[in-house]
Amino acid sequence: MDTKPYSTWLEIDLGAIKNNIKQIKAMTGTRMMAVIKANAYGHGVLAVAKAAEQAGAAWLGVARMEEALNLRAAGIKSEVMVLGYTSATMIPEAIKNDIHVAIYDSEMAKAYELQADKVDSRLKAHLKIETGMGRLGMAPGLALDFMSTYYHHPKFDIDGIFTHLARADEPQVDSAGSQLAIFNKLLAQLRGASLCPPMVHAANSAAVLNFPEAYFDMVRPGIALFGLDPSPGSPVPETFRPALTWKARLTSLRVLPPGHGVSYGSVYVTSGHERIGVIPVGYGDGFRREAGQQVIVRGKLVNVVGRVCMDQCMLQLDSVPEAQVGDEVVLLGKQSSQEISANDLAARWGTLNYEVVCGLADRLPRLYSE
Ligand SMILES: Cc1ncc(COP(=O)(O)O)c(C=O)c1O
């Protein structure tokens, strides 16, 4: 991996992603849809899609049609599904590109039918059921009627039915269990009427870890593919490996005299002669403009001082006299015995690890290793 041209970059270990996928496949013993929306949770969608295919994920899940078409344009051949909303005007493209869409109401199905009529083949779709997430989904009471109309419809190929769990990371609360009971009751009705699609799916990463009864015919993990925890209370097993490290290079190092302001607003002022370093990373990269940040230099945690700028921030390096311009600095990941995890950054920023990795800007070069 040649990092020399870059001042900040992401190192992504595709071997870790493949390891995590293989472990999920071994744990669940079922088919997998690798959920790689939002640029594969910041890890870079095309490289991750190929790695997921190689590791045995037969399906790829994204949120939007543009993401699905991007996969097809790059030559990805696996089954691809849009889990969220698809505009009816995109249905001919979905059919031509062999992309599965989610349907969650009858009006939508009617609009899709009009568009599907323009193309000489059938629309592949999965019916999404509301069981307690309160987001997208058809009320279970409407599903039998819907399937009576559409399961054998000449323009539709409804090959899946799915739901999404709101609290699968909290196995102690009675939420996922209730959602699954509602879903199972509907599945029984549909089976009784011979109207149940062949592929049933419900499990996100947290359900993969906590609810084997949610595995059905396919699991849909996202965050765990990247070795990250669905929540601090539902960690991935120790054998899963985080795939991403965020690095930067120290681009300047100076001793500033006492009383010298650092960065916009001079909210930090040196109290003596201080060694102040600069790294070319800022909020334009997804490194938040917040006080109290730390990074790792020469195996030691050091403080970011002054306000984070769009493309740069400053480090207090008095505790690292051996630091030099050109040194590798770690913002997320390990260096020597120190580590800053996505959970650590999430705690620092008052958010969750999902938002940390999804917030990594497109402009950050992504360098891959196996
Ligand atoms: C419908 C659906 N399935 C699966 C996932 C994957 O979830 P996770 O990243 O928690 O595994 C998501 C992500 O939010 C989703 O929206």
mmCIF file of C-alpha atoms in Angstrom, residues 49-277:
data_model
loop_
_atom_site.group_PDB
_atom_site.id
_atom_site.type_symbol
_atom_site.label_atom_id
_atom_site.label_comp_id
_atom_site.label_asym_id
_atom_site.label_seq_id
_atom_site.Cartn_x
_atom_site.Cartn_y
_atom_site.Cartn_z
ATOM 1 C CA ALA A 49 -19.194 -5.263 -2.830
ATOM 2 C CA LYS A 50 -16.521 -7.364 -4.548
ATOM 3 C CA ALA A 51 -15.128 -8.582 -1.224
ATOM 4 C CA ALA A 52 -18.639 -9.481 -0.049
ATOM 5 C CA GLU A 53 -19.296 -11.450 -3.244
ATOM 6 C CA GLN A 54 -16.003 -13.298 -2.814
ATOM 7 C CA ALA A 55 -16.797 -14.115 0.811
ATOM 8 C CA GLY A 56 -20.122 -15.650 -0.160
ATOM 9 C CA ALA A 57 -22.755 -12.921 0.287
ATOM 10 C CA ALA A 58 -25.184 -13.787 -2.506
ATOM 11 C CA TRP A 59 -27.169 -10.564 -2.119
ATOM 12 C CA LEU A 60 -26.219 -6.908 -1.743
ATOM 13 C CA GLY A 61 -28.603 -4.442 -0.104
ATOM 14 C CA VAL A 62 -28.601 -0.673 -0.626
ATOM 15 C CA ALA A 63 -30.942 2.152 0.363
ATOM 16 C CA ARG A 64 -31.510 3.858 -2.981
ATOM 17 C CA MET A 65 -31.817 3.064 -6.679
ATOM 18 C CA GLU A 66 -28.807 5.266 -7.535
ATOM 19 C CA GLU A 67 -26.671 3.061 -5.276
ATOM 20 C CA ALA A 68 -27.986 -0.077 -6.972
ATOM 21 C CA LEU A 69 -27.369 1.274 -10.485
ATOM 22 C CA ASN A 70 -23.850 2.266 -9.460
ATOM 23 C CA LEU A 71 -23.170 -1.368 -8.509
ATOM 24 C CA ARG A 72 -24.502 -2.613 -11.841
ATOM 25 C CA ALA A 73 -22.507 0.010 -13.791
ATOM 26 C CA ALA A 74 -19.384 -1.317 -12.062
ATOM 27 C CA GLY A 75 -20.155 -4.836 -13.246
ATOM 28 C CA ILE A 76 -21.448 -6.280 -9.964
ATOM 29 C CA LYS A 77 -23.468 -9.364 -10.882
ATOM 30 C CA SER A 78 -24.940 -10.471 -7.515
ATOM 31 C CA GLU A 79 -28.579 -10.061 -6.592
ATOM 32 C CA VAL A 80 -29.043 -6.392 -5.653
ATOM 33 C CA MET A 81 -31.943 -5.004 -3.665
ATOM 34 C CA VAL A 82 -33.050 -1.451 -2.864
ATOM 35 C CA LEU A 83 -34.310 -1.617 0.716
ATOM 36 C CA GLY A 84 -35.843 1.877 0.770
ATOM 37 C CA TYR A 85 -38.099 3.921 -1.511
ATOM 38 C CA THR A 86 -37.854 3.689 -5.290
ATOM 39 C CA SER A 87 -39.514 6.295 -7.530
ATOM 40 C CA ALA A 88 -41.962 4.694 -9.975
ATOM 41 C CA THR A 89 -40.123 6.426 -12.816
ATOM 42 C CA MET A 90 -37.097 4.258 -12.057
ATOM 43 C CA ILE A 91 -38.977 0.964 -12.400
ATOM 44 C CA PRO A 92 -38.035 0.351 -16.060
ATOM 45 C CA GLU A 93 -34.362 0.842 -15.058
ATOM 46 C CA ALA A 94 -34.823 -1.522 -12.122
ATOM 47 C CA ILE A 95 -36.198 -4.199 -14.443
ATOM 48 C CA LYS A 96 -33.517 -3.712 -17.110
ATOM 49 C CA ASN A 97 -30.782 -3.892 -14.476
ATOM 50 C CA ASP A 98 -32.292 -6.848 -12.645
ATOM 51 C CA ILE A 99 -32.647 -4.950 -9.358
ATOM 52 C CA HIS A 100 -35.124 -5.994 -6.661
ATOM 53 C CA VAL A 101 -37.217 -3.227 -5.112
ATOM 54 C CA ALA A 102 -39.152 -2.980 -1.859
ATOM 55 C CA ILE A 103 -42.925 -2.518 -2.031
ATOM 56 C CA TYR A 104 -44.830 -1.399 1.034
ATOM 57 C CA ASP A 105 -48.212 -0.232 -0.193
ATOM 58 C CA SER A 106 -50.782 -0.945 -2.878
ATOM 59 C CA GLU A 107 -50.714 2.541 -4.393
ATOM 60 C CA MET A 108 -47.031 2.115 -4.962
ATOM 61 C CA ALA A 109 -47.612 -1.274 -6.578
ATOM 62 C CA LYS A 110 -50.174 0.281 -8.961
ATOM 63 C CA ALA A 111 -47.719 3.009 -9.967
ATOM 64 C CA TYR A 112 -44.997 0.391 -10.458
ATOM 65 C CA GLU A 113 -47.320 -1.724 -12.579
ATOM 66 C CA LEU A 114 -47.916 1.159 -15.027
ATOM 67 C CA GLN A 115 -44.170 1.597 -15.421
ATOM 68 C CA ALA A 116 -43.445 -2.120 -15.605
ATOM 69 C CA ASP A 117 -45.884 -2.333 -18.549
ATOM 70 C CA LYS A 118 -43.353 -0.305 -20.561
ATOM 71 C CA VAL A 119 -40.768 -3.059 -20.298
ATOM 72 C CA ASP A 120 -40.968 -6.559 -21.584
ATOM 73 C CA SER A 121 -40.183 -8.348 -18.331
ATOM 74 C CA ARG A 122 -41.282 -8.633 -14.728
ATOM 75 C CA LEU A 123 -40.384 -6.437 -11.759
ATOM 76 C CA LYS A 124 -38.634 -8.302 -8.955
ATOM 77 C CA ALA A 125 -39.891 -7.100 -5.597
ATOM 78 C CA HIS A 126 -39.998 -7.905 -1.890
ATOM 79 C CA LEU A 127 -42.973 -6.934 0.232
ATOM 80 C CA LYS A 128 -42.015 -4.992 3.345
ATOM 81 C CA ILE A 129 -44.166 -5.513 6.415
ATOM 82 C CA GLU A 130 -44.649 -3.088 9.319
ATOM 83 C CA THR A 131 -44.295 -5.008 12.554
ATOM 84 C CA GLY A 132 -43.178 -2.254 14.947
ATOM 85 C CA MET A 133 -40.411 -0.177 13.401
ATOM 86 C CA GLY A 134 -42.834 2.602 12.434
ATOM 87 C CA ARG A 135 -40.915 3.397 9.274
ATOM 88 C CA LEU A 136 -41.741 1.713 5.956
ATOM 89 C CA GLY A 137 -44.015 -1.279 5.732
ATOM 90 C CA MET A 138 -47.479 -2.554 4.867
ATOM 91 C CA ALA A 139 -49.795 -3.225 7.801
ATOM 92 C CA PRO A 140 -49.911 -7.016 8.277
ATOM 93 C CA GLY A 141 -53.708 -6.941 7.952
ATOM 94 C CA LEU A 142 -53.422 -5.761 4.334
ATOM 95 C CA ALA A 143 -50.777 -8.200 3.188
ATOM 96 C CA LEU A 144 -52.983 -11.198 2.363
ATOM 97 C CA ASP A 145 -55.143 -9.113 0.015
ATOM 98 C CA PHE A 146 -52.080 -7.567 -1.523
ATOM 99 C CA MET A 147 -50.482 -10.920 -2.190
ATOM 100 C CA SER A 148 -53.743 -12.284 -3.649
ATOM 101 C CA THR A 149 -53.501 -9.544 -6.272
ATOM 102 C CA TYR A 150 -49.779 -9.454 -6.878
ATOM 103 C CA TYR A 151 -48.221 -12.841 -6.118
ATOM 104 C CA HIS A 152 -49.313 -14.313 -9.440
ATOM 105 C CA HIS A 153 -49.420 -11.009 -11.311
ATOM 106 C CA PRO A 154 -47.925 -11.090 -14.829
ATOM 107 C CA LYS A 155 -45.779 -7.982 -14.244
ATOM 108 C CA PHE A 156 -44.495 -8.809 -10.741
ATOM 109 C CA ASP A 157 -42.183 -11.417 -9.365
ATOM 110 C CA ILE A 158 -42.558 -11.061 -5.584
ATOM 111 C CA ASP A 159 -39.766 -13.322 -4.445
ATOM 112 C CA GLY A 160 -39.315 -11.991 -0.921
ATOM 113 C CA ILE A 161 -41.076 -10.680 2.184
ATOM 114 C CA PHE A 162 -39.312 -8.834 4.978
ATOM 115 C CA THR A 163 -39.530 -6.711 8.074
ATOM 116 C CA HIS A 164 -37.094 -4.654 10.137
ATOM 117 C CA LEU A 165 -36.527 -4.831 13.897
ATOM 118 C CA ALA A 166 -36.385 -1.636 15.949
ATOM 119 C CA ARG A 167 -34.682 -2.920 19.101
ATOM 120 C CA ALA A 168 -32.783 -6.087 18.222
ATOM 121 C CA ASP A 169 -29.755 -4.721 20.104
ATOM 122 C CA GLU A 170 -31.771 -4.875 23.344
ATOM 123 C CA PRO A 171 -32.533 -8.579 23.770
ATOM 124 C CA GLN A 172 -33.678 -7.926 27.351
ATOM 125 C CA VAL A 173 -36.705 -5.895 26.211
ATOM 126 C CA ASP A 174 -39.840 -7.416 24.750
ATOM 127 C CA SER A 175 -39.672 -5.770 21.349
ATOM 128 C CA ALA A 176 -37.974 -7.937 18.721
ATOM 129 C CA GLY A 177 -39.879 -10.951 20.058
ATOM 130 C CA SER A 178 -43.219 -9.150 19.629
ATOM 131 C CA GLN A 179 -42.292 -7.971 16.147
ATOM 132 C CA LEU A 180 -41.295 -11.502 15.143
ATOM 133 C CA ALA A 181 -44.564 -12.893 16.536
ATOM 134 C CA ILE A 182 -46.542 -10.481 14.329
ATOM 135 C CA PHE A 183 -44.394 -11.378 11.334
ATOM 136 C CA ASN A 184 -44.673 -15.135 11.939
ATOM 137 C CA LYS A 185 -48.453 -14.921 12.269
ATOM 138 C CA LEU A 186 -48.646 -13.234 8.876
ATOM 139 C CA LEU A 187 -46.232 -15.752 7.319
ATOM 140 C CA ALA A 188 -48.456 -18.595 8.554
ATOM 141 C CA GLN A 189 -51.517 -16.965 6.956
ATOM 142 C CA LEU A 190 -49.689 -16.455 3.681
ATOM 143 C CA ARG A 191 -48.374 -20.016 3.693
ATOM 144 C CA GLY A 192 -51.864 -21.285 4.401
ATOM 145 C CA ALA A 193 -53.046 -19.461 1.277
ATOM 146 C CA SER A 194 -49.983 -20.556 -0.750
ATOM 147 C CA LEU A 195 -49.096 -16.897 -1.118
ATOM 148 C CA CYS A 196 -45.823 -16.761 0.831
ATOM 149 C CA PRO A 197 -42.789 -15.676 -1.207
ATOM 150 C CA PRO A 198 -39.803 -18.013 -1.088
ATOM 151 C CA MET A 199 -37.441 -15.630 0.675
ATOM 152 C CA VAL A 200 -38.205 -14.347 4.164
ATOM 153 C CA HIS A 201 -35.809 -11.960 5.913
ATOM 154 C CA ALA A 202 -35.671 -9.820 9.033
ATOM 155 C CA ALA A 203 -32.278 -9.867 10.771
ATOM 156 C CA ASN A 204 -29.958 -6.856 10.875
ATOM 157 C CA SER A 205 -26.579 -7.230 12.633
ATOM 158 C CA ALA A 206 -28.044 -6.991 16.125
ATOM 159 C CA ALA A 207 -30.563 -9.720 15.323
ATOM 160 C CA VAL A 208 -27.772 -11.858 13.852
ATOM 161 C CA LEU A 209 -26.108 -11.635 17.277
ATOM 162 C CA ASN A 210 -29.191 -11.878 19.482
ATOM 163 C CA PHE A 211 -32.138 -13.480 17.668
ATOM 164 C CA PRO A 212 -31.518 -16.758 15.805
ATOM 165 C CA GLU A 213 -35.296 -17.006 15.378
ATOM 166 C CA ALA A 214 -35.035 -13.996 13.031
ATOM 167 C CA TYR A 215 -32.678 -15.705 10.550
ATOM 168 C CA PHE A 216 -35.394 -17.173 8.264
ATOM 169 C CA ASP A 217 -34.068 -17.574 4.675
ATOM 170 C CA MET A 218 -31.607 -14.690 4.660
ATOM 171 C CA VAL A 219 -29.913 -12.294 7.107
ATOM 172 C CA ARG A 220 -29.223 -8.611 6.335
ATOM 173 C CA PRO A 221 -26.251 -7.427 8.374
ATOM 174 C CA GLY A 222 -24.580 -4.077 7.767
ATOM 175 C CA ILE A 223 -22.476 -2.700 10.621
ATOM 176 C CA ALA A 224 -21.143 -6.116 11.733
ATOM 177 C CA LEU A 225 -19.643 -6.728 8.272
ATOM 178 C CA PHE A 226 -17.181 -4.004 9.153
ATOM 179 C CA GLY A 227 -16.336 -5.505 12.545
ATOM 180 C CA LEU A 228 -18.278 -2.793 14.379
ATOM 181 C CA ASP A 229 -20.779 -3.253 17.207
ATOM 182 C CA PRO A 230 -24.515 -2.717 16.555
ATOM 183 C CA SER A 231 -24.481 -0.968 19.941
ATOM 184 C CA PRO A 232 -22.198 -0.892 22.977
ATOM 185 C CA GLY A 233 -24.568 -3.354 24.686
ATOM 186 C CA SER A 234 -24.526 -5.732 21.697
ATOM 187 C CA PRO A 235 -20.877 -6.117 20.742
ATOM 188 C CA VAL A 236 -19.701 -8.318 17.877
ATOM 189 C CA PRO A 237 -17.680 -11.377 18.989
ATOM 190 C CA GLU A 238 -13.958 -10.810 19.619
ATOM 191 C CA THR A 239 -13.133 -12.820 16.505
ATOM 192 C CA PHE A 240 -14.692 -10.123 14.297
ATOM 193 C CA ARG A 241 -12.138 -7.580 13.074
ATOM 194 C CA PRO A 242 -12.696 -3.841 12.499
ATOM 195 C CA ALA A 243 -11.750 -3.096 8.913
ATOM 196 C CA LEU A 244 -10.974 0.594 8.940
ATOM 197 C CA THR A 245 -8.062 2.754 10.104
ATOM 198 C CA TRP A 246 -7.963 6.508 9.553
ATOM 199 C CA LYS A 247 -4.510 8.019 9.279
ATOM 200 C CA ALA A 248 -2.946 11.382 8.582
ATOM 201 C CA ARG A 249 0.557 12.715 8.345
ATOM 202 C CA LEU A 250 2.012 15.382 10.591
ATOM 203 C CA THR A 251 2.502 18.243 8.129
ATOM 204 C CA SER A 252 3.989 20.915 10.400
ATOM 205 C CA LEU A 253 5.612 21.082 13.815
ATOM 206 C CA ARG A 254 6.634 24.295 15.521
ATOM 207 C CA VAL A 255 7.342 25.598 18.978
ATOM 208 C CA LEU A 256 5.004 28.497 19.635
ATOM 209 C CA PRO A 257 5.868 31.078 22.313
ATOM 210 C CA PRO A 258 3.755 31.613 25.464
ATOM 211 C CA GLY A 259 0.466 33.450 24.942
ATOM 212 C CA HIS A 260 0.101 32.391 21.277
ATOM 213 C CA GLY A 261 -3.395 31.703 19.965
ATOM 214 C CA VAL A 262 -4.063 28.470 18.077
ATOM 215 C CA SER A 263 -6.728 28.282 15.341
ATOM 216 C CA TYR A 264 -9.889 30.314 14.710
ATOM 217 C CA GLY A 265 -11.139 32.329 17.627
ATOM 218 C CA SER A 266 -7.897 31.700 19.559
ATOM 219 C CA VAL A 267 -9.885 29.638 22.043
ATOM 220 C CA TYR A 268 -6.626 27.837 22.860
ATOM 221 C CA VAL A 269 -3.684 29.985 23.945
ATOM 222 C CA THR A 270 -0.268 28.493 24.717
ATOM 223 C CA SER A 271 0.649 28.689 28.392
ATOM 224 C CA GLY A 272 4.401 28.350 27.781
ATOM 225 C CA HIS A 273 6.591 27.330 24.873
ATOM 226 C CA GLU A 274 4.488 24.575 23.300
ATOM 227 C CA ARG A 275 5.184 22.101 20.498
ATOM 228 C CA ILE A 276 2.177 22.456 18.190
ATOM 229 C CA GLY A 277 1.737 20.078 15.271
#
